[in-house]
Amino acid sequence: MNPHVDEVNRDTLAWLAASGMIADDDQFERFRLARYGWLGARTYPYASRELCQLVTDWCVWLFAFDDAYCESDRRAAEIARALPQLYTVVEDNEGDEPVENVFARALLDIKTRIRRNGTPDQLDRWRATVKDYLFAQVWEAANREDDVVPTIDDYIFMRRRTGAMLTVFALIDVAAEVCLTTDEWRHPVVHEMTEHANDVVVWDNDLISYAKERDEANIRNNLVSVLVGHTGCTVQEAMDRIGAMRDEAVAAMATLAPAAEALGSPAVSAYVRGLQYWISGSVDYSLTSSRYFGAWQ
């Protein structure tokens, strides 16, 4: 647990309130009860006060955007029309035009802080993953709109993007105050470990959030529903299969660990530890947060 958790949680709520991304008092109260500061503190326990605040605010942006655009009945066209302002502020060419979309304004603030605390390469990696994430939301919305349960292969491929994990993984070395070189970021061992960690976190999320989401519009975009829909198995059988899949991915990460260590890079070692913290920290947070825990009562 990051020692700055209480201050980060307090200031994240203040940042969220000032951003305009929350529509009403009831929604803000749900965010307060969810204690998102504890997510940042569990997944970036090594980060300084300022950097833990940055990564936690980014996680809160993702949750707020998810609630507004991805867990709602928003149509694919609505999300697509929001992309130009969001893409513009992610890039450097935002110009002098005022940013009207509240999510775009908050995104610009996050980008400015990443630029201040990271290198140009780190900022570019984050930009690329954010654009990938945003575009993937149109695909997910189209599934909701057309009542489509995606194929297993399509879902696994796209879930690595809709889950936004690459956007938070891109900030691991920023939060650790090291910098992966371009060659390290693209190294096959680092890439494979990243993919496995991504799968584990999003599959865990699908398992944990299924109870909350099973009666909601976005339930088609959950691996449990995908397996039930395409294999005819029961919900419990689907969950057991996902559990086995995630255990295989964790085992694969453990097998790759010596090769990552052999690279002899402090930045790679810090990044791998960051992936591990995300796997354990996201489960710890989810099982104690009202965002998920209330669904199991």
PDB file of C-alpha atoms in Angstrom:
ATOM      1  CA  MET A   1       0.000   0.000   0.000  1.00  0.00           C
ATOM      2  CA  ASN A   2       1.371   3.387  -0.943  1.00  0.00           C
ATOM      3  CA  PRO A   3       1.884   5.438   2.255  1.00  0.00           C
ATOM      4  CA  HIS A   4       0.230   8.478   0.631  1.00  0.00           C
ATOM      5  CA  VAL A   5      -3.106   6.717   0.110  1.00  0.00           C
ATOM      6  CA  ASP A   6      -5.267   8.988   2.283  1.00  0.00           C
ATOM      7  CA  GLU A   7      -4.014  12.224   0.736  1.00  0.00           C
ATOM      8  CA  VAL A   8      -4.206  10.798  -2.776  1.00  0.00           C
ATOM      9  CA  ASN A   9      -7.762   9.596  -2.279  1.00  0.00           C
ATOM     10  CA  ARG A  10      -8.816  12.989  -0.910  1.00  0.00           C
ATOM     11  CA  ASP A  11      -7.185  14.965  -3.717  1.00  0.00           C
ATOM     12  CA  THR A  12      -8.429  12.624  -6.434  1.00  0.00           C
ATOM     13  CA  LEU A  13     -11.997  13.295  -5.297  1.00  0.00           C
ATOM     14  CA  ALA A  14     -11.307  17.037  -5.360  1.00  0.00           C
ATOM     15  CA  TRP A  15      -9.835  16.754  -8.872  1.00  0.00           C
ATOM     16  CA  LEU A  16     -12.836  14.733 -10.026  1.00  0.00           C
ATOM     17  CA  ALA A  17     -15.309  17.244  -8.555  1.00  0.00           C
ATOM     18  CA  ALA A  18     -13.544  20.138 -10.283  1.00  0.00           C
ATOM     19  CA  SER A  19     -13.345  18.328 -13.628  1.00  0.00           C
ATOM     20  CA  GLY A  20     -17.072  18.369 -14.398  1.00  0.00           C
ATOM     21  CA  MET A  21     -17.028  14.717 -15.473  1.00  0.00           C
ATOM     22  CA  ILE A  22     -19.538  13.702 -12.797  1.00  0.00           C
ATOM     23  CA  ALA A  23     -23.128  14.581 -13.600  1.00  0.00           C
ATOM     24  CA  ASP A  24     -24.833  14.566 -10.203  1.00  0.00           C
ATOM     25  CA  ASP A  25     -24.380  14.231  -6.453  1.00  0.00           C
ATOM     26  CA  ASP A  26     -25.462  10.592  -6.361  1.00  0.00           C
ATOM     27  CA  GLN A  27     -22.830   9.604  -8.890  1.00  0.00           C
ATOM     28  CA  PHE A  28     -20.161  11.556  -7.015  1.00  0.00           C
ATOM     29  CA  GLU A  29     -21.155   9.765  -3.813  1.00  0.00           C
ATOM     30  CA  ARG A  30     -20.658   6.423  -5.555  1.00  0.00           C
ATOM     31  CA  PHE A  31     -17.165   7.520  -6.546  1.00  0.00           C
ATOM     32  CA  ARG A  32     -16.444   8.632  -2.989  1.00  0.00           C
ATOM     33  CA  LEU A  33     -17.548   5.302  -1.553  1.00  0.00           C
ATOM     34  CA  ALA A  34     -15.490   3.383  -4.112  1.00  0.00           C
ATOM     35  CA  ARG A  35     -12.278   4.889  -2.674  1.00  0.00           C
ATOM     36  CA  TYR A  36     -10.307   4.913  -5.915  1.00  0.00           C
ATOM     37  CA  GLY A  37      -7.286   6.218  -4.066  1.00  0.00           C
ATOM     38  CA  TRP A  38      -6.853   2.706  -2.758  1.00  0.00           C
ATOM     39  CA  LEU A  39      -6.607   1.357  -6.303  1.00  0.00           C
ATOM     40  CA  GLY A  40      -3.708   3.668  -7.113  1.00  0.00           C
ATOM     41  CA  ALA A  41      -2.085   2.952  -3.757  1.00  0.00           C
ATOM     42  CA  ARG A  42      -2.268  -0.820  -4.251  1.00  0.00           C
ATOM     43  CA  THR A  43      -1.126  -0.867  -7.868  1.00  0.00           C
ATOM     44  CA  TYR A  44       1.614   1.792  -7.570  1.00  0.00           C
ATOM     45  CA  PRO A  45       2.822   1.318  -3.967  1.00  0.00           C
ATOM     46  CA  TYR A  46       6.322   2.497  -4.919  1.00  0.00           C
ATOM     47  CA  ALA A  47       5.281   5.862  -6.418  1.00  0.00           C
ATOM     48  CA  SER A  48       6.016   9.245  -4.894  1.00  0.00           C
ATOM     49  CA  ARG A  49       3.160  11.386  -3.607  1.00  0.00           C
ATOM     50  CA  GLU A  50       2.933  13.410  -6.849  1.00  0.00           C
ATOM     51  CA  LEU A  51       3.202  10.434  -9.169  1.00  0.00           C
ATOM     52  CA  CYS A  52       0.750   8.309  -7.199  1.00  0.00           C
ATOM     53  CA  GLN A  53      -1.676  11.216  -7.561  1.00  0.00           C
ATOM     54  CA  LEU A  54      -1.103  11.324 -11.312  1.00  0.00           C
ATOM     55  CA  VAL A  55      -1.708   7.622 -11.931  1.00  0.00           C
ATOM     56  CA  THR A  56      -4.709   7.552  -9.580  1.00  0.00           C
ATOM     57  CA  ASP A  57      -6.294  10.543 -11.303  1.00  0.00           C
ATOM     58  CA  TRP A  58      -5.794   8.748 -14.612  1.00  0.00           C
ATOM     59  CA  CYS A  59      -7.530   5.630 -13.245  1.00  0.00           C
ATOM     60  CA  VAL A  60     -10.423   7.816 -12.069  1.00  0.00           C
ATOM     61  CA  TRP A  61     -10.650   9.415 -15.525  1.00  0.00           C
ATOM     62  CA  LEU A  62     -10.974   5.922 -16.990  1.00  0.00           C
ATOM     63  CA  PHE A  63     -13.710   4.953 -14.526  1.00  0.00           C
ATOM     64  CA  ALA A  64     -15.623   8.185 -15.160  1.00  0.00           C
ATOM     65  CA  PHE A  65     -15.334   7.761 -18.933  1.00  0.00           C
ATOM     66  CA  ASP A  66     -16.347   4.115 -18.607  1.00  0.00           C
ATOM     67  CA  ASP A  67     -19.478   5.045 -16.658  1.00  0.00           C
ATOM     68  CA  ALA A  68     -20.432   7.805 -19.075  1.00  0.00           C
ATOM     69  CA  TYR A  69     -19.660   6.106 -22.389  1.00  0.00           C
ATOM     70  CA  CYS A  70     -18.994   2.388 -21.938  1.00  0.00           C
ATOM     71  CA  GLU A  71     -21.342   1.156 -19.187  1.00  0.00           C
ATOM     72  CA  SER A  72     -24.268   3.124 -20.569  1.00  0.00           C
ATOM     73  CA  ASP A  73     -26.613   2.932 -23.537  1.00  0.00           C
ATOM     74  CA  ARG A  74     -24.488   5.358 -25.557  1.00  0.00           C
ATOM     75  CA  ARG A  75     -24.534   4.458 -29.232  1.00  0.00           C
ATOM     76  CA  ALA A  76     -21.350   3.791 -31.195  1.00  0.00           C
ATOM     77  CA  ALA A  77     -21.940   6.936 -33.260  1.00  0.00           C
ATOM     78  CA  GLU A  78     -22.070   9.100 -30.108  1.00  0.00           C
ATOM     79  CA  ILE A  79     -18.727   7.767 -28.921  1.00  0.00           C
ATOM     80  CA  ALA A  80     -17.233   8.142 -32.388  1.00  0.00           C
ATOM     81  CA  ARG A  81     -18.296  11.807 -32.509  1.00  0.00           C
ATOM     82  CA  ALA A  82     -16.519  12.444 -29.192  1.00  0.00           C
ATOM     83  CA  LEU A  83     -13.235  11.054 -30.505  1.00  0.00           C
ATOM     84  CA  PRO A  84     -11.939  14.111 -32.414  1.00  0.00           C
ATOM     85  CA  GLN A  85     -11.671  16.337 -29.314  1.00  0.00           C
ATOM     86  CA  LEU A  86     -10.239  13.490 -27.254  1.00  0.00           C
ATOM     87  CA  TYR A  87      -7.705  12.582 -29.936  1.00  0.00           C
ATOM     88  CA  THR A  88      -6.793  16.224 -30.446  1.00  0.00           C
ATOM     89  CA  VAL A  89      -5.812  16.788 -26.822  1.00  0.00           C
ATOM     90  CA  VAL A  90      -3.914  13.482 -26.692  1.00  0.00           C
ATOM     91  CA  GLU A  91      -1.812  14.790 -29.579  1.00  0.00           C
ATOM     92  CA  ASP A  92       0.297  17.935 -29.455  1.00  0.00           C
ATOM     93  CA  ASN A  93      -1.745  19.873 -31.987  1.00  0.00           C
ATOM     94  CA  GLU A  94      -4.581  21.017 -29.696  1.00  0.00           C
ATOM     95  CA  GLY A  95      -4.186  24.607 -30.918  1.00  0.00           C
ATOM     96  CA  ASP A  96      -5.865  27.618 -29.330  1.00  0.00           C
ATOM     97  CA  GLU A  97      -9.468  26.448 -29.588  1.00  0.00           C
ATOM     98  CA  PRO A  98     -11.241  26.006 -26.234  1.00  0.00           C
ATOM     99  CA  VAL A  99     -11.798  22.398 -25.172  1.00  0.00           C
ATOM    100  CA  GLU A 100     -15.532  22.016 -24.568  1.00  0.00           C
ATOM    101  CA  ASN A 101     -15.793  18.315 -23.732  1.00  0.00           C
ATOM    102  CA  VAL A 102     -15.191  17.885 -19.973  1.00  0.00           C
ATOM    103  CA  PHE A 103     -13.501  14.536 -20.493  1.00  0.00           C
ATOM    104  CA  ALA A 104     -11.177  16.087 -23.067  1.00  0.00           C
ATOM    105  CA  ARG A 105     -10.272  18.898 -20.645  1.00  0.00           C
ATOM    106  CA  ALA A 106      -9.434  16.421 -17.891  1.00  0.00           C
ATOM    107  CA  LEU A 107      -7.493  14.322 -20.391  1.00  0.00           C
ATOM    108  CA  LEU A 108      -5.456  17.390 -21.347  1.00  0.00           C
ATOM    109  CA  ASP A 109      -4.591  17.947 -17.689  1.00  0.00           C
ATOM    110  CA  ILE A 110      -3.386  14.340 -17.343  1.00  0.00           C
ATOM    111  CA  LYS A 111      -1.313  14.605 -20.514  1.00  0.00           C
ATOM    112  CA  THR A 112       0.313  17.851 -19.308  1.00  0.00           C
ATOM    113  CA  ARG A 113       1.348  16.185 -16.048  1.00  0.00           C
ATOM    114  CA  ILE A 114       2.755  13.134 -17.836  1.00  0.00           C
ATOM    115  CA  ARG A 115       4.798  15.440 -20.056  1.00  0.00           C
ATOM    116  CA  ARG A 116       6.114  17.236 -16.960  1.00  0.00           C
ATOM    117  CA  ASN A 117       7.105  14.028 -15.168  1.00  0.00           C
ATOM    118  CA  GLY A 118       8.111  11.743 -18.033  1.00  0.00           C
ATOM    119  CA  THR A 119      10.221  11.659 -21.159  1.00  0.00           C
ATOM    120  CA  PRO A 120       8.952  12.258 -24.707  1.00  0.00           C
ATOM    121  CA  ASP A 121       9.142   8.490 -25.339  1.00  0.00           C
ATOM    122  CA  GLN A 122       7.038   7.751 -22.261  1.00  0.00           C
ATOM    123  CA  LEU A 123       4.460  10.328 -23.298  1.00  0.00           C
ATOM    124  CA  ASP A 124       4.306   8.907 -26.824  1.00  0.00           C
ATOM    125  CA  ARG A 125       3.762   5.372 -25.494  1.00  0.00           C
ATOM    126  CA  TRP A 126       0.898   6.574 -23.320  1.00  0.00           C
ATOM    127  CA  ARG A 127      -0.621   8.527 -26.218  1.00  0.00           C
ATOM    128  CA  ALA A 128      -0.586   5.481 -28.481  1.00  0.00           C
ATOM    129  CA  THR A 129      -2.269   3.255 -25.903  1.00  0.00           C
ATOM    130  CA  VAL A 130      -4.925   5.870 -25.103  1.00  0.00           C
ATOM    131  CA  LYS A 131      -5.875   6.267 -28.762  1.00  0.00           C
ATOM    132  CA  ASP A 132      -6.085   2.493 -29.093  1.00  0.00           C
ATOM    133  CA  TYR A 133      -8.333   2.355 -26.016  1.00  0.00           C
ATOM    134  CA  LEU A 134     -10.652   5.103 -27.243  1.00  0.00           C
ATOM    135  CA  PHE A 135     -11.096   3.576 -30.676  1.00  0.00           C
ATOM    136  CA  ALA A 136     -11.865   0.177 -29.117  1.00  0.00           C
ATOM    137  CA  GLN A 137     -14.813   1.711 -27.252  1.00  0.00           C
ATOM    138  CA  VAL A 138     -16.608   2.203 -30.572  1.00  0.00           C
ATOM    139  CA  TRP A 139     -16.340  -1.547 -31.241  1.00  0.00           C
ATOM    140  CA  GLU A 140     -17.670  -2.330 -27.771  1.00  0.00           C
ATOM    141  CA  ALA A 141     -20.564   0.112 -28.170  1.00  0.00           C
ATOM    142  CA  ALA A 142     -21.455  -1.468 -31.518  1.00  0.00           C
ATOM    143  CA  ASN A 143     -21.758  -4.838 -29.776  1.00  0.00           C
ATOM    144  CA  ARG A 144     -24.211  -3.339 -27.278  1.00  0.00           C
ATOM    145  CA  GLU A 145     -26.158  -1.516 -29.971  1.00  0.00           C
ATOM    146  CA  ASP A 146     -26.562  -4.540 -32.239  1.00  0.00           C
ATOM    147  CA  ASP A 147     -26.966  -7.050 -29.376  1.00  0.00           C
ATOM    148  CA  VAL A 148     -23.875  -8.942 -30.553  1.00  0.00           C
ATOM    149  CA  VAL A 149     -21.865 -11.330 -28.385  1.00  0.00           C
ATOM    150  CA  PRO A 150     -18.384 -11.229 -29.959  1.00  0.00           C
ATOM    151  CA  THR A 151     -16.520 -14.418 -30.811  1.00  0.00           C
ATOM    152  CA  ILE A 152     -14.073 -15.717 -28.228  1.00  0.00           C
ATOM    153  CA  ASP A 153     -11.014 -14.793 -30.318  1.00  0.00           C
ATOM    154  CA  ASP A 154     -12.351 -11.335 -31.159  1.00  0.00           C
ATOM    155  CA  TYR A 155     -13.209 -10.663 -27.536  1.00  0.00           C
ATOM    156  CA  ILE A 156      -9.808 -11.694 -26.164  1.00  0.00           C
ATOM    157  CA  PHE A 157      -8.061  -9.592 -28.814  1.00  0.00           C
ATOM    158  CA  MET A 158     -10.183  -6.489 -28.230  1.00  0.00           C
ATOM    159  CA  ARG A 159     -10.369  -6.851 -24.435  1.00  0.00           C
ATOM    160  CA  ARG A 160      -6.643  -6.122 -24.333  1.00  0.00           C
ATOM    161  CA  ARG A 161      -7.627  -2.692 -25.656  1.00  0.00           C
ATOM    162  CA  THR A 162     -11.062  -1.995 -24.169  1.00  0.00           C
ATOM    163  CA  GLY A 163      -9.757  -2.796 -20.677  1.00  0.00           C
ATOM    164  CA  ALA A 164      -7.378   0.220 -20.753  1.00  0.00           C
ATOM    165  CA  MET A 165      -4.618  -1.762 -19.046  1.00  0.00           C
ATOM    166  CA  LEU A 166      -2.007  -0.785 -21.618  1.00  0.00           C
ATOM    167  CA  THR A 167      -2.664   2.862 -20.736  1.00  0.00           C
ATOM    168  CA  VAL A 168      -1.875   2.250 -17.052  1.00  0.00           C
ATOM    169  CA  PHE A 169       1.022  -0.095 -17.814  1.00  0.00           C
ATOM    170  CA  ALA A 170       2.520   2.705 -19.932  1.00  0.00           C
ATOM    171  CA  LEU A 171       2.776   4.782 -16.735  1.00  0.00           C
ATOM    172  CA  ILE A 172       4.567   2.141 -14.640  1.00  0.00           C
ATOM    173  CA  ASP A 173       8.062   3.340 -15.458  1.00  0.00           C
ATOM    174  CA  VAL A 174       6.951   6.972 -15.096  1.00  0.00           C
ATOM    175  CA  ALA A 175       5.638   6.221 -11.603  1.00  0.00           C
ATOM    176  CA  ALA A 176       8.821   4.273 -10.774  1.00  0.00           C
ATOM    177  CA  GLU A 177      10.949   7.222 -11.981  1.00  0.00           C
ATOM    178  CA  VAL A 178      12.870   5.093 -14.466  1.00  0.00           C
ATOM    179  CA  CYS A 179      12.560   4.903 -18.246  1.00  0.00           C
ATOM    180  CA  LEU A 180      12.370   1.862 -20.475  1.00  0.00           C
ATOM    181  CA  THR A 181      14.325   2.391 -23.671  1.00  0.00           C
ATOM    182  CA  THR A 182      12.520   1.874 -26.963  1.00  0.00           C
ATOM    183  CA  ASP A 183      14.309  -1.449 -27.404  1.00  0.00           C
ATOM    184  CA  GLU A 184      13.327  -2.551 -23.893  1.00  0.00           C
ATOM    185  CA  TRP A 185       9.685  -1.558 -24.399  1.00  0.00           C
ATOM    186  CA  ARG A 186       9.593  -3.554 -27.644  1.00  0.00           C
ATOM    187  CA  HIS A 187      11.663  -6.502 -26.397  1.00  0.00           C
ATOM    188  CA  PRO A 188       9.815  -9.800 -27.022  1.00  0.00           C
ATOM    189  CA  VAL A 189      10.079 -10.840 -23.356  1.00  0.00           C
ATOM    190  CA  VAL A 190       8.712  -7.505 -22.099  1.00  0.00           C
ATOM    191  CA  HIS A 191       5.976  -7.542 -24.739  1.00  0.00           C
ATOM    192  CA  GLU A 192       4.888 -11.089 -23.854  1.00  0.00           C
ATOM    193  CA  MET A 193       4.876 -10.392 -20.119  1.00  0.00           C
ATOM    194  CA  THR A 194       2.806  -7.261 -20.759  1.00  0.00           C
ATOM    195  CA  GLU A 195       0.275  -9.228 -22.795  1.00  0.00           C
ATOM    196  CA  HIS A 196      -0.045 -11.920 -20.139  1.00  0.00           C
ATOM    197  CA  ALA A 197      -0.457  -9.343 -17.359  1.00  0.00           C
ATOM    198  CA  ASN A 198      -3.059  -7.517 -19.434  1.00  0.00           C
ATOM    199  CA  ASP A 199      -5.045 -10.739 -19.885  1.00  0.00           C
ATOM    200  CA  VAL A 200      -4.895 -11.635 -16.196  1.00  0.00           C
ATOM    201  CA  VAL A 201      -6.139  -8.247 -14.986  1.00  0.00           C
ATOM    202  CA  VAL A 202      -9.019  -7.948 -17.473  1.00  0.00           C
ATOM    203  CA  TRP A 203     -10.104 -11.569 -17.022  1.00  0.00           C
ATOM    204  CA  ASP A 204     -10.055 -11.125 -13.248  1.00  0.00           C
ATOM    205  CA  ASN A 205     -12.162  -8.009 -13.754  1.00  0.00           C
ATOM    206  CA  ASP A 206     -14.655  -9.922 -15.897  1.00  0.00           C
ATOM    207  CA  LEU A 207     -14.991 -12.546 -13.171  1.00  0.00           C
ATOM    208  CA  ILE A 208     -15.304 -10.072 -10.318  1.00  0.00           C
ATOM    209  CA  SER A 209     -17.646  -7.682 -12.129  1.00  0.00           C
ATOM    210  CA  TYR A 210     -19.956 -10.321 -13.627  1.00  0.00           C
ATOM    211  CA  ALA A 211     -22.378 -10.174 -10.686  1.00  0.00           C
ATOM    212  CA  LYS A 212     -22.616  -6.392 -11.038  1.00  0.00           C
ATOM    213  CA  GLU A 213     -22.920  -6.388 -14.830  1.00  0.00           C
ATOM    214  CA  ARG A 214     -25.106  -9.431 -15.569  1.00  0.00           C
ATOM    215  CA  ASP A 215     -28.303  -7.365 -15.757  1.00  0.00           C
ATOM    216  CA  GLU A 216     -26.724  -4.353 -17.492  1.00  0.00           C
ATOM    217  CA  ALA A 217     -26.446  -3.344 -21.143  1.00  0.00           C
ATOM    218  CA  ASN A 218     -22.726  -4.084 -21.385  1.00  0.00           C
ATOM    219  CA  ILE A 219     -22.909  -7.701 -20.195  1.00  0.00           C
ATOM    220  CA  ARG A 220     -22.258  -8.925 -23.768  1.00  0.00           C
ATOM    221  CA  ASN A 221     -18.755  -7.505 -23.391  1.00  0.00           C
ATOM    222  CA  ASN A 222     -17.752  -9.881 -20.597  1.00  0.00           C
ATOM    223  CA  LEU A 223     -15.744 -13.074 -21.115  1.00  0.00           C
ATOM    224  CA  VAL A 224     -18.169 -15.099 -18.995  1.00  0.00           C
ATOM    225  CA  SER A 225     -21.048 -14.177 -21.330  1.00  0.00           C
ATOM    226  CA  VAL A 226     -18.894 -14.752 -24.398  1.00  0.00           C
ATOM    227  CA  LEU A 227     -17.997 -18.299 -23.320  1.00  0.00           C
ATOM    228  CA  VAL A 228     -21.582 -19.108 -22.313  1.00  0.00           C
ATOM    229  CA  GLY A 229     -22.905 -17.720 -25.607  1.00  0.00           C
ATOM    230  CA  HIS A 230     -20.489 -19.538 -27.898  1.00  0.00           C
ATOM    231  CA  THR A 231     -19.842 -22.835 -26.107  1.00  0.00           C
ATOM    232  CA  GLY A 232     -23.160 -23.492 -24.378  1.00  0.00           C
ATOM    233  CA  CYS A 233     -21.436 -24.008 -21.033  1.00  0.00           C
ATOM    234  CA  THR A 234     -22.912 -22.894 -17.725  1.00  0.00           C
ATOM    235  CA  VAL A 235     -21.854 -19.688 -15.993  1.00  0.00           C
ATOM    236  CA  GLN A 236     -19.871 -21.700 -13.437  1.00  0.00           C
ATOM    237  CA  GLU A 237     -18.127 -23.699 -16.165  1.00  0.00           C
ATOM    238  CA  ALA A 238     -17.229 -20.461 -17.940  1.00  0.00           C
ATOM    239  CA  MET A 239     -15.807 -19.008 -14.713  1.00  0.00           C
ATOM    240  CA  ASP A 240     -13.784 -22.174 -14.087  1.00  0.00           C
ATOM    241  CA  ARG A 241     -12.376 -21.994 -17.612  1.00  0.00           C
ATOM    242  CA  ILE A 242     -11.421 -18.327 -17.176  1.00  0.00           C
ATOM    243  CA  GLY A 243      -9.774 -19.162 -13.853  1.00  0.00           C
ATOM    244  CA  ALA A 244      -7.657 -21.804 -15.575  1.00  0.00           C
ATOM    245  CA  MET A 245      -6.777 -19.375 -18.382  1.00  0.00           C
ATOM    246  CA  ARG A 246      -5.609 -16.700 -15.945  1.00  0.00           C
ATOM    247  CA  ASP A 247      -3.555 -19.233 -13.973  1.00  0.00           C
ATOM    248  CA  GLU A 248      -1.831 -20.308 -17.185  1.00  0.00           C
ATOM    249  CA  ALA A 249      -1.031 -16.671 -17.978  1.00  0.00           C
ATOM    250  CA  VAL A 250       0.443 -16.121 -14.497  1.00  0.00           C
ATOM    251  CA  ALA A 251       2.535 -19.281 -14.903  1.00  0.00           C
ATOM    252  CA  ALA A 252       3.778 -18.003 -18.266  1.00  0.00           C
ATOM    253  CA  MET A 253       4.849 -14.737 -16.628  1.00  0.00           C
ATOM    254  CA  ALA A 254       6.761 -16.679 -13.973  1.00  0.00           C
ATOM    255  CA  THR A 255       8.497 -18.696 -16.691  1.00  0.00           C
ATOM    256  CA  LEU A 256       9.546 -15.499 -18.461  1.00  0.00           C
ATOM    257  CA  ALA A 257      10.828 -13.788 -15.304  1.00  0.00           C
ATOM    258  CA  PRO A 258      14.425 -15.166 -15.524  1.00  0.00           C
ATOM    259  CA  ALA A 259      14.722 -13.946 -19.116  1.00  0.00           C
ATOM    260  CA  ALA A 260      13.536 -10.485 -18.074  1.00  0.00           C
ATOM    261  CA  GLU A 261      16.024 -10.434 -15.198  1.00  0.00           C
ATOM    262  CA  ALA A 262      18.802 -11.532 -17.559  1.00  0.00           C
ATOM    263  CA  LEU A 263      18.376  -8.286 -19.494  1.00  0.00           C
ATOM    264  CA  GLY A 264      20.148  -6.624 -16.558  1.00  0.00           C
ATOM    265  CA  SER A 265      18.016  -3.483 -16.742  1.00  0.00           C
ATOM    266  CA  PRO A 266      16.776  -1.745 -13.578  1.00  0.00           C
ATOM    267  CA  ALA A 267      13.989  -0.205 -15.667  1.00  0.00           C
ATOM    268  CA  VAL A 268      12.807  -3.609 -16.926  1.00  0.00           C
ATOM    269  CA  SER A 269      12.937  -5.018 -13.390  1.00  0.00           C
ATOM    270  CA  ALA A 270      10.865  -2.082 -12.108  1.00  0.00           C
ATOM    271  CA  TYR A 271       8.385  -2.526 -14.954  1.00  0.00           C
ATOM    272  CA  VAL A 272       7.941  -6.245 -14.288  1.00  0.00           C
ATOM    273  CA  ARG A 273       7.360  -5.518 -10.591  1.00  0.00           C
ATOM    274  CA  GLY A 274       4.789  -2.937 -11.665  1.00  0.00           C
ATOM    275  CA  LEU A 275       2.942  -5.558 -13.718  1.00  0.00           C
ATOM    276  CA  GLN A 276       2.932  -7.872 -10.715  1.00  0.00           C
ATOM    277  CA  TYR A 277       1.580  -5.110  -8.464  1.00  0.00           C
ATOM    278  CA  TRP A 278      -1.232  -4.492 -10.942  1.00  0.00           C
ATOM    279  CA  ILE A 279      -2.241  -8.173 -10.922  1.00  0.00           C
ATOM    280  CA  SER A 280      -2.347  -8.460  -7.145  1.00  0.00           C
ATOM    281  CA  GLY A 281      -3.391  -4.887  -6.379  1.00  0.00           C
ATOM    282  CA  SER A 282      -6.365  -4.838  -8.738  1.00  0.00           C
ATOM    283  CA  VAL A 283      -7.793  -7.993  -7.131  1.00  0.00           C
ATOM    284  CA  ASP A 284      -7.180  -6.671  -3.610  1.00  0.00           C
ATOM    285  CA  TYR A 285      -8.894  -3.407  -4.500  1.00  0.00           C
ATOM    286  CA  SER A 286     -11.829  -4.974  -6.335  1.00  0.00           C
ATOM    287  CA  LEU A 287     -12.686  -7.315  -3.464  1.00  0.00           C
ATOM    288  CA  THR A 288     -12.853  -4.421  -0.997  1.00  0.00           C
ATOM    289  CA  SER A 289     -14.403  -1.668  -3.147  1.00  0.00           C
ATOM    290  CA  SER A 290     -18.085  -0.785  -3.260  1.00  0.00           C
ATOM    291  CA  ARG A 291     -17.796  -0.562  -7.070  1.00  0.00           C
ATOM    292  CA  TYR A 292     -17.720  -4.364  -7.119  1.00  0.00           C
ATOM    293  CA  PHE A 293     -18.231  -5.697  -3.623  1.00  0.00           C
ATOM    294  CA  GLY A 294     -21.802  -4.484  -3.222  1.00  0.00           C
ATOM    295  CA  ALA A 295     -22.915  -6.687  -6.105  1.00  0.00           C
ATOM    296  CA  TRP A 296     -22.036  -9.799  -4.138  1.00  0.00           C
ATOM    297  CA  GLN A 297     -24.204  -8.983  -1.094  1.00  0.00           C
TER     298      GLN A 297
END
